[in-house]
Coordinates of C-alpha atoms and ligand atoms in Angstrom, one line a residue:
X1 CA 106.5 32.1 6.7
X2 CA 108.6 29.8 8.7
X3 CA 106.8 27.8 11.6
X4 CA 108.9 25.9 14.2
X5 CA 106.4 23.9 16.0
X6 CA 107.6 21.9 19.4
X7 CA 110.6 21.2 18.5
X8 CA 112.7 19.1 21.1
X9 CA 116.1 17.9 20.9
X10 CA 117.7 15.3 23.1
X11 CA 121.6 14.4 22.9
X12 CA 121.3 10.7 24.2
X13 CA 118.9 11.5 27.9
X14 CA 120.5 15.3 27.5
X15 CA 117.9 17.5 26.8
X16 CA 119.6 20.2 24.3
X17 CA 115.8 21.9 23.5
X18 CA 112.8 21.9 25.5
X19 CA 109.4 22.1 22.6
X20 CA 110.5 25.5 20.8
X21 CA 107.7 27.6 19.1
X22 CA 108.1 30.4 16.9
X23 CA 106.7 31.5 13.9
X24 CA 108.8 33.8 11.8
X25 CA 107.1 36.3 8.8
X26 CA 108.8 37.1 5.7
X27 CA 111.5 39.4 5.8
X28 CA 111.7 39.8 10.0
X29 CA 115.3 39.1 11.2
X30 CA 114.7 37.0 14.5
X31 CA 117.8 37.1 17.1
X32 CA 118.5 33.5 19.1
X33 CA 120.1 35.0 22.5
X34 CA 121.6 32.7 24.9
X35 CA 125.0 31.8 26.7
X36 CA 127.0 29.5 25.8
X37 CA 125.6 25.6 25.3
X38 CA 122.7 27.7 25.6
X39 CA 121.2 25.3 22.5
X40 CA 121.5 28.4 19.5
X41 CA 123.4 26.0 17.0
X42 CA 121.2 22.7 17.4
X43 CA 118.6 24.5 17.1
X44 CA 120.2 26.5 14.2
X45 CA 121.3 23.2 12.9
X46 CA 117.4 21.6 13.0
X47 CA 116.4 24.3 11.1
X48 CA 118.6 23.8 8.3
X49 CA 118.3 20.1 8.4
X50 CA 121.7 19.5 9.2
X51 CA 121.0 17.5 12.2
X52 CA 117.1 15.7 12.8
X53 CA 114.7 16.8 16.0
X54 CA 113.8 14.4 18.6
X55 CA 110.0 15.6 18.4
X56 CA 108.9 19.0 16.6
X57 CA 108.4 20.0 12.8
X58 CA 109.8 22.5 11.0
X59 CA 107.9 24.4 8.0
X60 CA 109.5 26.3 5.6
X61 CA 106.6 28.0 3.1
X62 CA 104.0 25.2 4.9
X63 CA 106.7 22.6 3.3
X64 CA 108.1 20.1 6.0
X65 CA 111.8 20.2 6.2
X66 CA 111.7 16.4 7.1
X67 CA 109.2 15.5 3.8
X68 CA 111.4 17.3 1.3
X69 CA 114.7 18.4 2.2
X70 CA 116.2 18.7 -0.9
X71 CA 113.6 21.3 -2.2
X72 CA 113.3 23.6 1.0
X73 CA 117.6 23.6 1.8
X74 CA 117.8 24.7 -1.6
X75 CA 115.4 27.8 0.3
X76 CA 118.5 28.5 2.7
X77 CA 121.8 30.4 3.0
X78 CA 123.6 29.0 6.1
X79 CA 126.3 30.9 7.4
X80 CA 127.6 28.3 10.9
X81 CA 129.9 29.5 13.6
X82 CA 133.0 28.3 11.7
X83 CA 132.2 29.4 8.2
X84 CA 132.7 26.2 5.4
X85 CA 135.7 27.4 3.3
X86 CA 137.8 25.3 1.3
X87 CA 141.5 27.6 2.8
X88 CA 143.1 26.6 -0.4
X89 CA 140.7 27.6 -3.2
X90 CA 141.1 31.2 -4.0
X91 CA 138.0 33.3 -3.2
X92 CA 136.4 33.3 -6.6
X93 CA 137.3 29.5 -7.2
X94 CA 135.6 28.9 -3.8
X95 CA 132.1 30.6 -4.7
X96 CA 132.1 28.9 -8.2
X97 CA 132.6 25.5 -6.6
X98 CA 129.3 26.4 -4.0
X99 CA 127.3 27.8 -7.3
X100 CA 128.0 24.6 -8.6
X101 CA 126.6 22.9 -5.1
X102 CA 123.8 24.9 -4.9
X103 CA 122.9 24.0 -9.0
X104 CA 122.9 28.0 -10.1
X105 CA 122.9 27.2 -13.8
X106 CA 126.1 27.8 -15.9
X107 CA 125.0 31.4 -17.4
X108 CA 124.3 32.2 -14.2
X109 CA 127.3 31.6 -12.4
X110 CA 129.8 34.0 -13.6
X111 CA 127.1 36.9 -13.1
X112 CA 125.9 35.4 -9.3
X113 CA 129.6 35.4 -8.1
X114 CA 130.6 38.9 -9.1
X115 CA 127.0 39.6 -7.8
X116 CA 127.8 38.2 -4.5
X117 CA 131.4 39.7 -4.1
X118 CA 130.1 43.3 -5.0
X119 CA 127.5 43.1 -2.3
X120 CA 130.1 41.8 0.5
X121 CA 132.9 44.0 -1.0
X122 CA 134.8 41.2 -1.4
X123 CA 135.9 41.9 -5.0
X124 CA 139.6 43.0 -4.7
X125 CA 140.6 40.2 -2.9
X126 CA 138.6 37.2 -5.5
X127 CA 142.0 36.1 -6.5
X128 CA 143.8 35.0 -3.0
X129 CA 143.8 32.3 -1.2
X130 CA 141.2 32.5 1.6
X131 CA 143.6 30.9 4.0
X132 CA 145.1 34.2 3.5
X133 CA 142.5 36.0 4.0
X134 CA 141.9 38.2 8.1
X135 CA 138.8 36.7 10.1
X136 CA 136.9 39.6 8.7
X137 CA 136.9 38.7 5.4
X138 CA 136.5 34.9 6.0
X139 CA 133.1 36.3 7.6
X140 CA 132.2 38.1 4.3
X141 CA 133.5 34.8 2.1
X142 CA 131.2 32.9 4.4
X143 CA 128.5 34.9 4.0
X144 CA 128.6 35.3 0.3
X145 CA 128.4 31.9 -0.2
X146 CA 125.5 32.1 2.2
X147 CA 123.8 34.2 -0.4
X148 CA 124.4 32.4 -3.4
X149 CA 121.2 31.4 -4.9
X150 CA 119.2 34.1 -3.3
X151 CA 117.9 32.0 -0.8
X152 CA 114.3 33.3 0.9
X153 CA 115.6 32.6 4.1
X154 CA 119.5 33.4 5.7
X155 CA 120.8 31.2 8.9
X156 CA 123.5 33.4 10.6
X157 CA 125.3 31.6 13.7
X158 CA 127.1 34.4 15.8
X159 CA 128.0 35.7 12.3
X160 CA 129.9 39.2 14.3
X161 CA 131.7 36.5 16.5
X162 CA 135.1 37.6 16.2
X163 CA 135.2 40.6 14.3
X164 CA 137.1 44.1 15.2
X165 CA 134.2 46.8 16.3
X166 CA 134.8 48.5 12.3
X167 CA 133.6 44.8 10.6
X168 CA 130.6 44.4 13.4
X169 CA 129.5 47.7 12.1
X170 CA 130.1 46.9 8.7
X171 CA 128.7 42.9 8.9
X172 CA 125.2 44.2 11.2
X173 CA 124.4 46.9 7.9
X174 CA 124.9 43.9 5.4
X175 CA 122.6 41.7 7.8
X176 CA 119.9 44.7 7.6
X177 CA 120.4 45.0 3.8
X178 CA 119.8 41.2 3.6
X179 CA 116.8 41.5 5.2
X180 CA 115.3 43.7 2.8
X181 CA 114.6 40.8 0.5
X182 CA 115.2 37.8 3.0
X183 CA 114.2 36.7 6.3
X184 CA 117.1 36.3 8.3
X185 CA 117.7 34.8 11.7
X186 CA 120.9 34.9 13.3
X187 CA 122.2 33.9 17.1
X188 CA 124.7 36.1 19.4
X189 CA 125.8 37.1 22.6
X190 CA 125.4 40.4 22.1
X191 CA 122.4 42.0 23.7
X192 CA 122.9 45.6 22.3
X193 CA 123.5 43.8 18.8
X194 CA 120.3 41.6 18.9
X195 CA 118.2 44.4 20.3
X196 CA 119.6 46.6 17.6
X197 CA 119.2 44.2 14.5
X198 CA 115.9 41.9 15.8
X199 CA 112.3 42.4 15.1
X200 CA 112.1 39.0 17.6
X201 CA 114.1 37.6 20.2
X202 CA 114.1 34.4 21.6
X203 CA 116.2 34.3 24.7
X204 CA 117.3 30.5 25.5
X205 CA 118.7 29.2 28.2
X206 CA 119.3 25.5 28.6
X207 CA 117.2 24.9 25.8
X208 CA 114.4 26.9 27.6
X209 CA 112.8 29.1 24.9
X210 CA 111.4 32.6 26.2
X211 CA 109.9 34.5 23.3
X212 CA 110.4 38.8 23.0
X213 CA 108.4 39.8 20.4
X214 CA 109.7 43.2 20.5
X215 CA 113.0 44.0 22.1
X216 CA 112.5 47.3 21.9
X217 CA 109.2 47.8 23.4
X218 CA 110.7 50.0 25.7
X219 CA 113.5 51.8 24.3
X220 CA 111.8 55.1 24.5
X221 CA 110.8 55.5 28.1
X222 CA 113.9 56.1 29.5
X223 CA 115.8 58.7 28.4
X224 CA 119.0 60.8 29.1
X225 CA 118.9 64.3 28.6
X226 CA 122.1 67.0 28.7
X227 CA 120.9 70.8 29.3
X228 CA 123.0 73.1 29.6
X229 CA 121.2 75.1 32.2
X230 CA 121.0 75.5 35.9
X231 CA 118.9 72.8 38.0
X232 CA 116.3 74.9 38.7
X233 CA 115.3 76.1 35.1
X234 CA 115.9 72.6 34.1
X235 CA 113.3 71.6 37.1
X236 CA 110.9 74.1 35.9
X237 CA 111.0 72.8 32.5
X238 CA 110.6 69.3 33.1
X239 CA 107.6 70.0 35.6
X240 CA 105.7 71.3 32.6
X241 CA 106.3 68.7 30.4
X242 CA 103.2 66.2 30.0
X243 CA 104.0 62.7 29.9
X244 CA 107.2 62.5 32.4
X245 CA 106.2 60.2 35.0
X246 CA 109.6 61.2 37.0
X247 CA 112.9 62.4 36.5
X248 CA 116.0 62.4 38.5
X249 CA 119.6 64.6 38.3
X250 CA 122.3 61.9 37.7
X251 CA 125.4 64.7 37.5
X252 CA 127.6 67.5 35.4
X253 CA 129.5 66.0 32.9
X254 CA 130.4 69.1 31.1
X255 CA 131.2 72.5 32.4
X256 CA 127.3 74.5 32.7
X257 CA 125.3 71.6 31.9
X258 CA 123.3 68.7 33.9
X259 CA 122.7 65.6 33.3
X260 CA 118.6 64.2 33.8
X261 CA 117.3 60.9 33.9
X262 CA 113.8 61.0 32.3
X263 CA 111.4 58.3 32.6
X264 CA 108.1 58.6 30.6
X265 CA 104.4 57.1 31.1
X266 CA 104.7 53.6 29.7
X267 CA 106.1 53.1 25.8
X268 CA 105.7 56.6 25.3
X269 CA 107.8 58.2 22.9
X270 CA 108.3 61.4 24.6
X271 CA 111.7 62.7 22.9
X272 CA 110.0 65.1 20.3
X273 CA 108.1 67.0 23.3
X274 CA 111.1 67.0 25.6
X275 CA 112.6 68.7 22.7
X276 CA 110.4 71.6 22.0
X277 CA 110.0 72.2 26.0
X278 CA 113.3 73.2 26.1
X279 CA 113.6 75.0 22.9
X280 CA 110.4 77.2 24.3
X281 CA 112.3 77.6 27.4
X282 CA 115.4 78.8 25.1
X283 CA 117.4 76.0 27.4
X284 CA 120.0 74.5 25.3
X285 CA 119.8 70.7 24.8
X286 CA 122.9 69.6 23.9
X287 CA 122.1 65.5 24.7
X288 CA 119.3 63.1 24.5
X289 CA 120.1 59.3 24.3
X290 CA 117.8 56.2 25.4
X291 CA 118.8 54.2 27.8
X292 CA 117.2 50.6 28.2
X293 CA 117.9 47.6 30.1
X294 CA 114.6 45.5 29.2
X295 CA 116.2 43.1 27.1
X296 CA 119.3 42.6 29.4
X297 CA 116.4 42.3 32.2
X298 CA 114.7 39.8 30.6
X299 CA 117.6 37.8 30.0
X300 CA 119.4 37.8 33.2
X301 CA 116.3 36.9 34.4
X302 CA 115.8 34.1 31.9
X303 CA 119.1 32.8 32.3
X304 CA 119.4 33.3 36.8
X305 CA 116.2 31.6 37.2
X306 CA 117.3 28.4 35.9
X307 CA 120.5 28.5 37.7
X308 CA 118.4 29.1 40.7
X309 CA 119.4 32.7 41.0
X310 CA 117.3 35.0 42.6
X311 CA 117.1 37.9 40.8
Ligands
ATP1 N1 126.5 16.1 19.2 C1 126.2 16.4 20.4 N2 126.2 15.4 21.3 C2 126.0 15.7 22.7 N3 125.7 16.9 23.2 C3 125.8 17.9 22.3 C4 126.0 17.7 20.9 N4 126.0 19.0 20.3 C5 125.7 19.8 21.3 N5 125.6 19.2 22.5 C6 125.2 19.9 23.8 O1 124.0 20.5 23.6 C7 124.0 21.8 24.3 C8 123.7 22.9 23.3 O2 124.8 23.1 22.4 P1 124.8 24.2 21.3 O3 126.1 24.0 20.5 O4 123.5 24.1 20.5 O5 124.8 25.5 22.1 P2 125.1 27.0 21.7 O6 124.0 27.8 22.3 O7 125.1 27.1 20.2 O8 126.5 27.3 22.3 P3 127.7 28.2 21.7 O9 127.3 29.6 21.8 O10 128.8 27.8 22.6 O11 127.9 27.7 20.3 C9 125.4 21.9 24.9 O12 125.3 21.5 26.3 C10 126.2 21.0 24.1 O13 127.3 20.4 24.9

């Protein structure tokens, strides 16, 4: 478990972070959302003691990061914005020099590397130089060496920052394979990409922590359905299903068919009935995505009411 408790951060008078609280459980992957100079890497950089707190503690396993450092960094894989590679070192020189940092022992090493590359499919490039290497695989070279040592917990600063749409794909699975046996907490941008990877979010703004503990506690109640039908058997349909608080015709998007705006009795999870309704009604539902603009809610919300915003 990983407790950040109060922590506060002042740049000279600047405040960077106003008394952040979160705890985070064993293998959750926790998403820091916020704008730019938002605070994300101080408070990135507090928790992986590269830079002290003004007030706060941070507990690693019930261990304070301040009372031994050594022993709970050793606990971390820290991938910053602007990944740590020595440009001239080949790949494989590069993660034998940080197993040597991070004291894997010597029987160990050749086995953690290859380990490492494999995962990041970084293999068939071990021998270049990484200043030859595209942004994407600087990312994966970054986050290998992240990795090294198995740490329990992985520190990911806008780790898809940069990448082609492909790599993002590619980078969020690794992020979600990670997780299986580490907790992982990263910081982005992105909303979709937070909401899609997070258990937690913390939205900040101005060093302003506003806590999500499930971003998608509300993915399901919206929903858009394709049928392709006319819009009164569609009507029909829908005024028999239970659950649908309302619904509303956005358009025709494809010859014969209508699109529907569904939105269901709060949090319920009403695809599965929606489904057989129409399948009774031999209506063919060629569509059905959710559509939810919580998260983006709360944020815009979190982030205009401290710029005096009405929203
Ligand atoms: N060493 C420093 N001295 C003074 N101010 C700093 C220092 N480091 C950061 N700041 C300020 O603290 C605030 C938070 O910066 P931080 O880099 O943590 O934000 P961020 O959310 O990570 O932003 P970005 O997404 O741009 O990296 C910013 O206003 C920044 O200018």
């Amino acid at each position: 478990m990983i407790e950040l408790i109060n922590i506060t951060k002042k740049y000279g008078n600047f405040l960077a972070l106003n008394k952040i609280n979160l705890t985070i459980n064993k293998g959750e992957i926790v998403g820091f959302l916020g704008r730019n100079g938002a605070g994300k890497s101080t408070l990135m950089n507090i928790l992986t003691g590269y830079i002290s707190m003004s007030e706060g503690e941070v507990r690693i396993h019930g261990i304070d990061i301040l009372e031994e450092p050594e022993k709970v960094k050793k606990n971390i894989g820290y991938l910053p914005e602007i990944p740590p590679l020595y440009v001239d070192m080949t790949v494989k020189e590069y993660l034998r020099f940080v197993c040597k940092l991070k004291e894997v022992s010597k029987e160990r090493i050749q086995s953690e590397i290859f380990e490492k590359m494999s995962f990041v499919s970084i293999e068939f490039v071990q021998n270049k130089l990484i200043k030859h290497l595209s942004k994407g695989f600087k990312q994966r070279v970054g986050l290998a060496q992240a990795l090294i040592g198995n740490p329990e917990l992985l520190v990911l600063d806008e780790p898809t920052s940069g990448l082609d749409p492909k790599e993002i794909i590619e980078f969020r699975q690794l992020i979600m394979d990670i997780s299986k046996n580490s907790t992982v907490i990263l910081s982005s941008h992105i909303l979709s990409e937070v909401q899609a990877l997070c258990h937690k979010v913390m939205i900040i703004n101005e060093g302003q922590p506003l806590l999500i503990t499930d971003p998608n506690e509300y993915l399901n109640d919206h929903l858009i359905i394709r049928i392709k039908a006319t819009e009164n058997e569609i009507i029909t349909c829908l005024q028999q299903i239970p659950f649908v608080k309302s619904y509303k015709k956005i358009g025709s998007y494809e010859l014969n068919t209508l699109d529907f705006l569904l939105i269901s009795e709060e949090k319920l999870d009403i695809r599965e009935t929606v489904f057989r309704s129409f399948s009774h009604h031999q209506l063919p539902l060629l569509m059905m995505k959710q559509q939810n603009n919580h998260l983006e809610n709360l944020f815009l919300h979190a982030t205009n009411e401290k710029a005096g915003v009405k929203s």
